[in-house]
Tab-separated table of C-alpha atoms in Angstrom:
chain	number	residue	atom	x	y	z
A	1	UNK	CA	22.871	14.245	10.356
A	2	UNK	CA	24.125	13.167	6.931
A	3	UNK	CA	21.877	10.489	5.437
A	4	UNK	CA	22.130	8.534	2.204
A	5	UNK	CA	19.138	6.593	0.892
A	6	UNK	CA	19.453	3.906	-1.765
A	7	UNK	CA	16.186	3.686	-3.676
A	8	UNK	CA	13.955	6.580	-4.700
A	9	UNK	CA	10.637	4.785	-4.690
A	10	UNK	CA	7.806	5.228	-2.239
A	11	UNK	CA	9.675	4.479	0.987
A	12	UNK	CA	12.887	6.182	-0.072
A	13	UNK	CA	11.231	9.419	-1.152
A	14	UNK	CA	8.969	9.739	1.886
A	15	UNK	CA	11.826	8.911	4.264
A	16	UNK	CA	14.205	11.284	2.525
A	17	UNK	CA	11.695	14.123	2.408
A	18	UNK	CA	10.796	13.849	6.086
A	19	UNK	CA	14.389	13.506	7.291
A	20	UNK	CA	15.393	16.512	5.186
A	21	UNK	CA	12.460	18.496	6.532
A	22	UNK	CA	13.830	17.917	10.045
A	23	UNK	CA	17.106	19.590	9.037
A	24	UNK	CA	19.183	16.607	7.932
A	25	UNK	CA	21.206	16.606	4.718
A	26	UNK	CA	19.860	13.759	2.571
A	27	UNK	CA	21.257	12.295	-0.648
A	28	UNK	CA	18.947	9.912	-2.525
A	29	UNK	CA	20.719	7.451	-4.829
A	30	UNK	CA	19.010	5.520	-7.610
A	31	UNK	CA	20.238	3.554	-10.620
A	32	UNK	CA	17.385	4.926	-12.768
A	33	UNK	CA	18.920	7.988	-14.401
A	34	UNK	CA	15.595	9.056	-15.894
A	35	UNK	CA	13.914	9.024	-12.496
A	36	UNK	CA	16.752	11.019	-10.938
A	37	UNK	CA	16.542	13.612	-13.693
A	38	UNK	CA	12.795	13.974	-13.178
A	39	UNK	CA	13.237	14.295	-9.421
A	40	UNK	CA	15.813	17.029	-9.971
A	41	UNK	CA	13.197	18.872	-12.042
A	42	UNK	CA	10.730	18.525	-9.186
A	43	UNK	CA	8.623	15.790	-10.802
A	44	UNK	CA	7.505	13.242	-8.205
A	45	UNK	CA	6.848	9.764	-9.675
A	46	UNK	CA	4.240	8.769	-7.071
A	47	UNK	CA	1.056	10.338	-5.759
A	48	UNK	CA	1.300	11.009	-2.041
A	49	UNK	CA	-0.509	14.022	-0.532
A	50	UNK	CA	1.952	16.744	0.473
A	51	UNK	CA	5.090	14.939	-0.687
A	52	UNK	CA	5.815	17.097	-3.716
A	53	UNK	CA	5.709	20.307	-1.673
A	54	UNK	CA	8.009	18.912	1.026
A	55	UNK	CA	10.562	17.693	-1.513
A	56	UNK	CA	10.489	20.944	-3.461
A	57	UNK	CA	10.950	23.023	-0.295
A	58	UNK	CA	13.890	20.981	0.945
A	59	UNK	CA	15.514	20.728	-2.482
A	60	UNK	CA	15.465	24.515	-2.726
A	61	UNK	CA	16.996	24.676	0.766
A	62	UNK	CA	19.757	22.263	-0.300
A	63	UNK	CA	18.781	19.599	2.231
A	64	UNK	CA	17.816	16.874	-0.255
A	65	UNK	CA	19.633	15.904	-3.443
A	66	UNK	CA	19.190	13.196	-6.050
A	67	UNK	CA	22.011	11.389	-7.808
A	68	UNK	CA	23.066	8.225	-9.620
A	69	UNK	CA	26.572	8.571	-8.184
A	70	UNK	CA	26.699	5.789	-5.597
A	71	UNK	CA	30.273	6.595	-4.536
A	72	UNK	CA	29.269	10.139	-3.677
A	73	UNK	CA	26.264	8.843	-1.751
A	74	UNK	CA	28.339	6.454	0.344
A	75	UNK	CA	30.943	9.134	1.024
A	76	UNK	CA	28.195	11.504	2.137
A	77	UNK	CA	26.256	9.539	4.741
A	78	UNK	CA	26.873	8.339	8.258
A	79	UNK	CA	23.562	6.524	7.750
A	80	UNK	CA	23.222	4.344	4.645
A	81	UNK	CA	19.524	3.519	4.318
A	82	UNK	CA	18.539	0.709	1.945
A	83	UNK	CA	15.012	1.364	0.659
A	84	UNK	CA	14.999	-0.546	-2.618
A	85	UNK	CA	12.218	-2.785	-3.872
A	86	UNK	CA	11.772	-6.412	-2.827
A	87	UNK	CA	9.408	-7.734	-5.502
A	88	UNK	CA	7.990	-11.227	-5.010
A	89	UNK	CA	9.486	-14.208	-6.801
A	90	UNK	CA	7.191	-16.707	-8.494
A	91	UNK	CA	7.018	-18.702	-5.259
A	92	UNK	CA	6.068	-15.639	-3.210
A	93	UNK	CA	9.482	-15.176	-1.599
A	94	UNK	CA	10.870	-11.638	-1.428
A	95	UNK	CA	13.504	-11.009	-4.104
A	96	UNK	CA	16.530	-9.645	-2.244
A	97	UNK	CA	18.784	-9.016	-5.231
A	98	UNK	CA	18.397	-5.224	-5.040
A	99	UNK	CA	18.905	-5.147	-1.266
A	100	UNK	CA	22.114	-7.180	-1.534
A	101	UNK	CA	23.283	-5.148	-4.538
A	102	UNK	CA	22.853	-1.975	-2.474
A	103	UNK	CA	24.828	-3.585	0.358
A	104	UNK	CA	27.663	-4.439	-2.057
A	105	UNK	CA	27.608	-0.899	-3.373
A	106	UNK	CA	27.946	0.554	0.111
A	107	UNK	CA	30.793	-1.845	0.916
A	108	UNK	CA	32.564	-1.050	-2.349
A	109	UNK	CA	32.885	2.640	-1.443
A	110	UNK	CA	32.810	2.927	2.367
A	111	UNK	CA	35.993	4.315	3.929
A	112	UNK	CA	34.806	5.133	7.443
A	113	UNK	CA	32.287	3.903	9.985
A	114	UNK	CA	28.678	3.968	8.871
A	115	UNK	CA	25.337	2.582	9.954
A	116	UNK	CA	23.708	0.408	7.280
A	117	UNK	CA	19.944	0.440	7.792
A	118	UNK	CA	17.439	-1.794	6.003
A	119	UNK	CA	14.181	0.111	5.448
A	120	UNK	CA	12.963	-2.301	2.766
A	121	UNK	CA	10.475	-4.932	3.888
A	122	UNK	CA	12.595	-8.077	4.058
A	123	UNK	CA	12.358	-11.628	5.455
A	124	UNK	CA	13.874	-12.609	8.774
A	125	UNK	CA	17.577	-13.242	8.296
A	126	UNK	CA	18.128	-10.586	5.630
A	127	UNK	CA	20.330	-8.481	7.926
A	128	UNK	CA	22.653	-11.466	8.279
A	129	UNK	CA	22.888	-11.672	4.485
A	130	UNK	CA	23.556	-7.926	4.254
A	131	UNK	CA	26.306	-8.233	6.859
A	132	UNK	CA	27.927	-11.137	4.998
A	133	UNK	CA	27.696	-9.252	1.710
A	134	UNK	CA	29.442	-6.223	3.185
A	135	UNK	CA	32.062	-8.343	4.945
A	136	UNK	CA	32.949	-10.270	1.790
A	137	UNK	CA	33.119	-7.103	-0.333
A	138	UNK	CA	35.366	-5.371	2.200
A	139	UNK	CA	37.553	-8.460	2.370
A	140	UNK	CA	37.870	-8.504	-1.424
A	141	UNK	CA	38.952	-4.858	-1.254
A	142	UNK	CA	41.425	-5.641	1.485
A	143	UNK	CA	39.737	-2.944	3.551
A	144	UNK	CA	38.989	-2.947	7.260
A	145	UNK	CA	36.098	-0.557	7.867
A	146	UNK	CA	33.797	-0.669	10.869
A	147	UNK	CA	30.050	-0.688	10.267
A	148	UNK	CA	26.799	-1.394	12.108
A	149	UNK	CA	23.732	-3.194	10.773
A	150	UNK	CA	20.249	-2.004	11.759
A	151	UNK	CA	16.763	-3.172	10.830
A	152	UNK	CA	14.394	-0.200	10.787
A	153	UNK	CA	11.181	-1.257	9.024
A	154	UNK	CA	8.772	1.369	7.758
A	155	UNK	CA	5.120	1.562	8.799
A	156	UNK	CA	3.797	4.072	6.266
A	157	UNK	CA	0.214	4.096	5.012
A	158	UNK	CA	-0.151	5.191	1.418
A	159	UNK	CA	-2.144	8.403	1.408
A	160	UNK	CA	-0.991	9.353	4.927
A	161	UNK	CA	2.726	8.596	4.758
A	162	UNK	CA	4.022	12.031	5.724
A	163	UNK	CA	1.854	12.097	8.832
A	164	UNK	CA	2.919	8.550	9.700
A	165	UNK	CA	6.605	9.442	9.465
A	166	UNK	CA	6.395	12.821	11.178
A	167	UNK	CA	4.192	11.552	14.027
A	168	UNK	CA	4.905	7.816	14.248
A	169	UNK	CA	3.019	5.315	16.381
A	170	UNK	CA	6.332	3.537	16.863
A	171	UNK	CA	9.869	3.468	15.503
A	172	UNK	CA	11.157	-0.089	15.500
A	173	UNK	CA	14.935	-0.422	15.664
A	174	UNK	CA	16.593	-3.803	15.481
A	175	UNK	CA	20.274	-3.788	16.389
A	176	UNK	CA	22.893	-5.662	18.373
A	177	UNK	CA	25.005	-2.600	19.119
A	178	UNK	CA	24.257	0.080	21.776
A	179	UNK	CA	26.128	2.677	19.723
A	180	UNK	CA	23.843	2.080	16.740
A	181	UNK	CA	20.824	2.360	19.031
A	182	UNK	CA	21.905	5.809	20.235
A	183	UNK	CA	22.639	6.995	16.706
A	184	UNK	CA	19.184	5.857	15.551
A	185	UNK	CA	17.633	7.517	18.577
A	186	UNK	CA	19.324	10.782	17.608
A	187	UNK	CA	18.154	10.453	13.990
A	188	UNK	CA	14.522	10.005	15.016
A	189	UNK	CA	14.558	12.396	17.983
A	190	UNK	CA	12.796	15.228	16.053
A	191	UNK	CA	9.851	12.889	15.412
A	192	UNK	CA	9.586	11.371	18.908
A	193	UNK	CA	10.181	14.463	21.028
A	194	UNK	CA	6.781	14.509	22.732
A	195	UNK	CA	6.863	10.832	23.596
A	196	UNK	CA	9.656	8.281	23.140
A	197	UNK	CA	8.256	5.848	20.597
A	198	UNK	CA	11.538	4.118	19.835
A	199	UNK	CA	11.167	0.355	20.347
A	200	UNK	CA	14.546	-1.364	20.409
A	201	UNK	CA	14.839	-5.105	19.845
A	202	UNK	CA	17.081	-7.695	18.252
A	203	UNK	CA	17.419	-7.584	14.471
A	204	UNK	CA	15.440	-10.736	13.652
A	205	UNK	CA	12.518	-9.639	15.803
A	206	UNK	CA	12.475	-6.256	14.050
A	207	UNK	CA	12.399	-7.958	10.651
A	208	UNK	CA	9.498	-10.173	11.713
A	209	UNK	CA	7.621	-7.248	13.292
A	210	UNK	CA	7.037	-5.641	9.904
A	211	UNK	CA	5.637	-8.798	8.331
A	212	UNK	CA	3.609	-9.567	11.458
A	213	UNK	CA	2.006	-6.098	11.428
A	214	UNK	CA	0.907	-6.298	7.800
A	215	UNK	CA	-0.227	-9.906	8.141
A	216	UNK	CA	-2.340	-9.004	11.186
A	217	UNK	CA	-4.043	-6.139	9.335
A	218	UNK	CA	-4.645	-8.327	6.288
A	219	UNK	CA	-6.130	-10.956	8.607
A	220	UNK	CA	-8.600	-8.457	10.053
A	221	UNK	CA	-9.720	-7.487	6.547
A	222	UNK	CA	-10.187	-11.075	5.379
A	223	UNK	CA	-11.963	-12.019	8.603
A	224	UNK	CA	-14.494	-9.212	8.155
A	225	UNK	CA	-15.024	-10.154	4.523
A	226	UNK	CA	-15.655	-13.738	5.594
A	227	UNK	CA	-18.191	-12.488	8.149
A	228	UNK	CA	-19.790	-10.218	5.537
A	229	UNK	CA	-20.380	-13.134	3.195
A	230	UNK	CA	-21.910	-15.084	6.085
A	231	UNK	CA	-24.079	-12.130	7.164
A	232	UNK	CA	-25.461	-11.841	3.661
A	233	UNK	CA	-26.602	-15.461	3.720
A	234	UNK	CA	-28.053	-15.145	7.222
A	235	UNK	CA	-29.980	-11.953	6.457
A	236	UNK	CA	-27.869	-9.842	8.835
A	237	UNK	CA	-26.269	-6.435	8.156
A	238	UNK	CA	-22.490	-6.573	8.484
A	239	UNK	CA	-22.312	-2.809	9.010
A	240	UNK	CA	-24.355	-3.122	12.191
A	241	UNK	CA	-22.224	-6.087	13.222
A	242	UNK	CA	-19.086	-4.013	12.561
A	243	UNK	CA	-20.252	-1.280	14.917
A	244	UNK	CA	-21.241	-3.856	17.493
A	245	UNK	CA	-17.853	-5.567	17.601
A	246	UNK	CA	-15.767	-2.464	16.977
A	247	UNK	CA	-17.067	-0.858	20.152
A	248	UNK	CA	-15.121	-3.497	22.063
A	249	UNK	CA	-11.726	-1.838	22.695
A	250	UNK	CA	-10.035	-5.217	22.397
A	251	UNK	CA	-11.157	-5.281	18.752
A	252	UNK	CA	-11.466	-1.626	17.735
A	253	UNK	CA	-12.771	-0.153	14.489
A	254	UNK	CA	-9.591	-0.096	12.413
A	255	UNK	CA	-9.410	-2.484	9.456
A	256	UNK	CA	-12.798	-4.135	10.072
A	257	UNK	CA	-14.525	-2.598	7.053
A	258	UNK	CA	-15.805	-5.244	4.633
A	259	UNK	CA	-15.264	-4.681	0.938
A	260	UNK	CA	-13.714	-6.113	-2.203
A	261	UNK	CA	-10.468	-7.285	-0.606
A	262	UNK	CA	-7.082	-5.749	0.067
A	263	UNK	CA	-4.507	-4.813	-2.557
A	264	UNK	CA	-1.527	-2.533	-2.989
A	265	UNK	CA	2.192	-3.080	-2.796
A	266	UNK	CA	2.383	-4.337	0.804
A	267	UNK	CA	-0.308	-6.650	2.146
A	268	UNK	CA	-0.452	-9.175	-0.744
A	269	UNK	CA	3.322	-9.337	-1.114
A	270	UNK	CA	4.059	-9.486	2.595
A	271	UNK	CA	1.482	-12.168	3.385
A	272	UNK	CA	2.909	-14.360	0.617
A	273	UNK	CA	6.479	-13.711	1.726
A	274	UNK	CA	5.618	-14.636	5.305
A	275	UNK	CA	3.952	-17.839	4.082
A	276	UNK	CA	7.112	-18.609	2.115
A	277	UNK	CA	9.297	-17.915	5.164
A	278	UNK	CA	7.169	-20.324	7.186
A	279	UNK	CA	7.544	-23.038	4.561
A	280	UNK	CA	11.310	-22.590	4.594
A	281	UNK	CA	11.355	-23.625	8.272
A	282	UNK	CA	8.861	-26.475	7.729
A	283	UNK	CA	5.866	-24.699	9.246
A	284	UNK	CA	2.430	-24.612	7.620
A	285	UNK	CA	0.845	-21.178	8.341
A	286	UNK	CA	-2.803	-22.184	8.056
A	287	UNK	CA	-4.288	-18.827	9.066
A	288	UNK	CA	-2.116	-16.902	6.610
A	289	UNK	CA	-3.045	-19.297	3.804
A	290	UNK	CA	-6.728	-18.743	4.613
A	291	UNK	CA	-6.242	-14.960	4.691
A	292	UNK	CA	-4.824	-15.040	1.173
A	293	UNK	CA	-7.484	-17.427	-0.136
A	294	UNK	CA	-10.338	-15.358	1.309
A	295	UNK	CA	-8.874	-12.198	-0.193
A	296	UNK	CA	-8.535	-13.726	-3.656
A	297	UNK	CA	-12.160	-14.872	-3.498
A	298	UNK	CA	-13.380	-11.493	-2.225
A	299	UNK	CA	-12.029	-9.704	-5.288
A	300	UNK	CA	-14.489	-11.778	-7.346
A	301	UNK	CA	-17.562	-11.064	-5.198
A	302	UNK	CA	-18.772	-7.920	-6.967
A	303	UNK	CA	-18.591	-9.531	-10.407
A	304	UNK	CA	-20.416	-12.603	-9.082
A	305	UNK	CA	-23.196	-10.321	-7.854
A	306	UNK	CA	-23.430	-8.792	-11.338
A	307	UNK	CA	-23.539	-12.215	-12.956
A	308	UNK	CA	-26.324	-13.311	-10.639
A	309	UNK	CA	-28.335	-10.149	-11.261
A	310	UNK	CA	-28.012	-10.307	-15.044
A	311	UNK	CA	-28.320	-14.092	-15.248
A	312	UNK	CA	-24.722	-14.527	-16.439
A	313	UNK	CA	-25.509	-12.275	-19.402
A	314	UNK	CA	-22.850	-9.545	-19.156
A	315	UNK	CA	-21.946	-9.733	-22.839
A	316	UNK	CA	-22.448	-6.311	-24.423
A	317	UNK	CA	-23.351	-4.551	-21.172
A	318	UNK	CA	-21.545	-1.445	-19.951
A	319	UNK	CA	-20.478	-1.239	-16.319
A	320	UNK	CA	-19.464	2.103	-14.832
A	321	UNK	CA	-16.623	1.744	-12.321
A	322	UNK	CA	-15.922	4.292	-9.611
A	323	UNK	CA	-12.440	3.879	-8.200
A	324	UNK	CA	-9.316	2.212	-9.598
A	325	UNK	CA	-6.634	2.728	-6.947
A	326	UNK	CA	-6.480	0.049	-4.259
A	327	UNK	CA	-7.357	2.713	-1.658
A	328	UNK	CA	-8.121	6.456	-1.633
A	329	UNK	CA	-5.415	9.139	-1.795
A	330	UNK	CA	-3.036	7.124	-3.948
A	331	UNK	CA	-2.628	6.219	-7.612
A	332	UNK	CA	-1.317	2.750	-6.729
A	333	UNK	CA	-3.126	-0.001	-8.646
A	334	UNK	CA	-0.797	-2.856	-7.760
A	335	UNK	CA	-3.011	-5.887	-7.013
A	336	UNK	CA	-5.989	-3.530	-6.678
A	337	UNK	CA	-9.424	-5.210	-6.572
A	338	UNK	CA	-10.410	-3.011	-9.504
A	339	UNK	CA	-8.005	-4.902	-11.754
A	340	UNK	CA	-9.587	-8.268	-10.978
A	341	UNK	CA	-13.057	-6.804	-11.484
A	342	UNK	CA	-12.146	-5.141	-14.786
A	343	UNK	CA	-10.426	-8.263	-16.090
A	344	UNK	CA	-13.409	-10.481	-15.250
A	345	UNK	CA	-15.904	-8.059	-16.795
A	346	UNK	CA	-13.899	-7.794	-20.004
A	347	UNK	CA	-13.548	-11.595	-20.128
A	348	UNK	CA	-17.339	-11.836	-19.853
A	349	UNK	CA	-17.734	-9.497	-22.837
A	350	UNK	CA	-18.797	-6.410	-20.895
A	351	UNK	CA	-17.501	-2.899	-21.467
A	352	UNK	CA	-16.042	-0.888	-18.591
A	353	UNK	CA	-16.085	2.883	-18.275
A	354	UNK	CA	-14.027	3.850	-15.233
A	355	UNK	CA	-13.295	6.985	-13.257
A	356	UNK	CA	-10.709	7.613	-10.543
A	357	UNK	CA	-9.681	11.069	-9.281
A	358	UNK	CA	-5.965	10.207	-9.304
A	359	UNK	CA	-5.219	6.816	-10.890
A	360	UNK	CA	-6.354	7.508	-14.478
A	361	UNK	CA	-2.790	7.764	-15.823
A	362	UNK	CA	-1.822	4.481	-14.183
A	363	UNK	CA	-4.956	2.809	-15.554
A	364	UNK	CA	-4.158	4.136	-19.026
A	365	UNK	CA	-0.727	2.534	-18.784
A	366	UNK	CA	-2.077	-0.818	-17.571
A	367	UNK	CA	-4.994	-1.065	-20.007
A	368	UNK	CA	-3.448	0.660	-23.012
A	369	UNK	CA	-5.024	-0.760	-26.164
A	370	UNK	CA	-7.370	-3.041	-24.224
A	371	UNK	CA	-10.659	-3.301	-26.088
A	372	UNK	CA	-13.744	-2.565	-24.034
A	373	UNK	CA	-12.031	-0.381	-21.447
A	374	UNK	CA	-12.451	3.397	-21.342
A	375	UNK	CA	-11.745	6.182	-18.875
A	376	UNK	CA	-14.170	8.975	-18.026
A	377	UNK	CA	-13.272	12.533	-17.052
A	378	UNK	CA	-15.611	12.553	-14.065
A	379	UNK	CA	-17.864	10.264	-12.064
A	380	UNK	CA	-21.092	11.144	-13.849
A	381	UNK	CA	-19.590	10.824	-17.319
A	382	UNK	CA	-18.641	7.239	-16.405
A	383	UNK	CA	-22.236	6.470	-15.424
A	384	UNK	CA	-23.986	7.907	-18.490
A	385	UNK	CA	-25.752	5.097	-20.342
A	386	UNK	CA	-24.255	2.337	-18.203
A	387	UNK	CA	-26.177	-0.787	-17.265
A	388	UNK	CA	-24.886	-0.591	-13.681
A	389	UNK	CA	-22.522	1.319	-11.406
A	390	UNK	CA	-19.855	-0.548	-9.431
A	391	UNK	CA	-18.097	1.265	-6.575
A	392	UNK	CA	-14.648	-0.143	-5.868
A	393	UNK	CA	-12.630	2.566	-4.072
A	394	UNK	CA	-14.056	4.719	-1.275
A	395	UNK	CA	-12.892	8.119	-2.519
A	396	UNK	CA	-14.418	11.000	-0.583
A	397	UNK	CA	-16.194	12.417	-3.633
A	398	UNK	CA	-18.188	9.186	-4.015
A	399	UNK	CA	-19.671	9.312	-0.515
A	400	UNK	CA	-22.566	11.670	-1.202
A	401	UNK	CA	-23.541	11.568	-4.883
A	402	UNK	CA	-26.625	13.011	-6.531
A	403	UNK	CA	-28.789	9.874	-6.533
A	404	UNK	CA	-31.509	11.450	-8.663
A	405	UNK	CA	-28.919	12.286	-11.293
A	406	UNK	CA	-27.511	8.761	-11.086
A	407	UNK	CA	-30.957	7.304	-11.741
A	408	UNK	CA	-31.399	9.566	-14.768
A	409	UNK	CA	-27.983	8.734	-16.246
A	410	UNK	CA	-27.962	4.980	-15.689
A	411	UNK	CA	-29.673	2.823	-18.287
A	412	UNK	CA	-30.640	0.545	-15.401
A	413	UNK	CA	-30.992	2.074	-11.902
A	414	UNK	CA	-28.550	-0.368	-10.368
A	415	UNK	CA	-25.596	0.026	-7.977
A	416	UNK	CA	-23.087	-2.604	-6.849
A	417	UNK	CA	-21.336	-1.042	-3.875
A	418	UNK	CA	-18.090	-2.800	-2.988
A	419	UNK	CA	-17.374	-0.406	-0.115
A	420	UNK	CA	-20.758	-0.118	1.627
A	421	UNK	CA	-20.804	3.660	1.286
A	422	UNK	CA	-24.554	4.158	1.420
A	423	UNK	CA	-27.576	3.293	3.517
A	424	UNK	CA	-29.565	0.687	1.550
A	425	UNK	CA	-32.957	2.086	2.555
A	426	UNK	CA	-32.010	5.599	1.481
A	427	UNK	CA	-30.740	4.410	-1.917
A	428	UNK	CA	-33.956	2.458	-2.381
A	429	UNK	CA	-36.041	5.593	-1.828
A	430	UNK	CA	-34.423	7.108	-4.929
A	431	UNK	CA	-35.632	4.192	-7.041
A	432	UNK	CA	-32.230	2.500	-7.281
A	433	UNK	CA	-31.563	-1.198	-6.754
A	434	UNK	CA	-28.622	-1.567	-4.404
A	435	UNK	CA	-26.292	-4.526	-3.922
A	436	UNK	CA	-23.675	-4.108	-1.177
A	437	UNK	CA	-21.300	-6.372	0.756
A	438	UNK	CA	-22.904	-8.325	3.588
A	439	UNK	CA	-25.985	-6.115	3.930
A	440	UNK	CA	-28.550	-8.911	4.142
A	441	UNK	CA	-31.536	-8.738	1.819
A	442	UNK	CA	-31.419	-6.888	-1.475
A	443	UNK	CA	-32.359	-3.228	-1.255
A	444	UNK	CA	-34.509	-2.128	-4.179
A	445	UNK	CA	-36.799	0.727	-5.091
A	446	UNK	CA	-39.851	1.098	-2.928
A	447	UNK	CA	-43.268	0.948	-4.511
C-alpha cells in the first residue's frame, strides 16, 4: 500500500510509523520545513515510548519518508490521510482551516483515484465540507478525478499509542462506498488479523463516534471527582468506593480514578467542540457542560487544600511539585492540571520547584523567565527545603518513595497527593501529614 499522510504531529507520526512497520510505503507531508528536516535527521518532536525506534527502523528501510513537497505526496499515495491539527476557536469550535487546506492541496494535485481519509478529530459534517472543497478545486482545475471520502478517527492513548494502533480495540471506518470499505479493510488487515475489529458505519456516525468516546471518558473522570469531593465531606474513602463500584462489570475500573482533573490535547478540546456542535443545532448538552465545569473546578482542589492548611498564607512558601505532564509517559502539558496549580501558587506568592521525568523541556518553554518557578533534576532535589510536596502526575517512580527521606528533606512533613498514590495510614506512620482526594478524614502523624 502507498500511503500519504498530511500532518506530522502526534497522530500523523504514530499512524505513519505503524503503517510503515507493517510494510507499507508511507510519505509524511508537513508545511513546517524545520520539523521535516529534524524528522529526516531522526529527531522526533514528541515523546511517545517506542516511536523513535520504529521511525528510525522504517526510515532506514525506506518505508517512511518526510517531505514538504505536497505534489509528490499526492502523486505517491492511493490513501491520502489528513492528520492535521484542529485547534479550538475562542468559542470552543474545532478550527477546520488546516483540514480544508489539506483537502484543497490533495485536490490541486490529484490525477487518479484516491481515498481521502480524515484522521483528525473533527465535528460531524466535516467530511461533507472536505468533499465540497475537493469538488470545487477539481472543478476550478477543469479536472474530472474520482475520489472517495472516508472518516477514520484515531483512538490512540498518549503513552501507549503504538500498542493501540498495532492491536486496536476497534477500527472505525465511516464511508458511503463499498469499494472504499474494502480498501480500508486491506490497509488495516495486518492489525486486525486475529479478530476483525473493523466497524463500518456511515460517515457522520463515525465522526460523532470519536467525540462520543472522549466525552464518555471525560464524563467518567468528572463523575468520580464529583464523588470524591462528596466522599471527603461525608468521611468516606473514595478509593474503597472505587473498588466497590469498579467490580461491577457494567461500570469497570477504567477511568474511575479520582484526581486533579483531566487535561491533554483531546478531552478538553473535544468536550468543548461537542458542546459547540450541540449549540449549533439548538441543543443544550447539560451533562457535557457539567463535565467541563467539574473538571475546571477539580484543577483548583489541590491548591484550595494548601490554602486551607496554611490559612491562606502561601506567600513566600515553597511547594515541591512532582509531575508536570497531564499523564505519565508523555511530555504533553497542554491543559495539564499542573499548569493551573502552578499558576495559582505563583499568583498567591508561593515558589514552585517542580520535577517531571520527561516534561522538563516543555515546562522550561512554558515558564521561561517566570519568577518563582524552578525545575529540579530529580524528585528529591525538588523536595529539599520545601514547605510541602504536591503530587500531580502518577509517574511510576513516584509510587514508592523513601518516606523517611521525604520527612528529612521537607521543611514541613506535608504531602498533598492529587493522585491518591499512597495509603493514608502508612504515610501517617512515617510522621507525614497527608492530604489526598476524597479520602475522608485527614491522615496525620501518629503519636
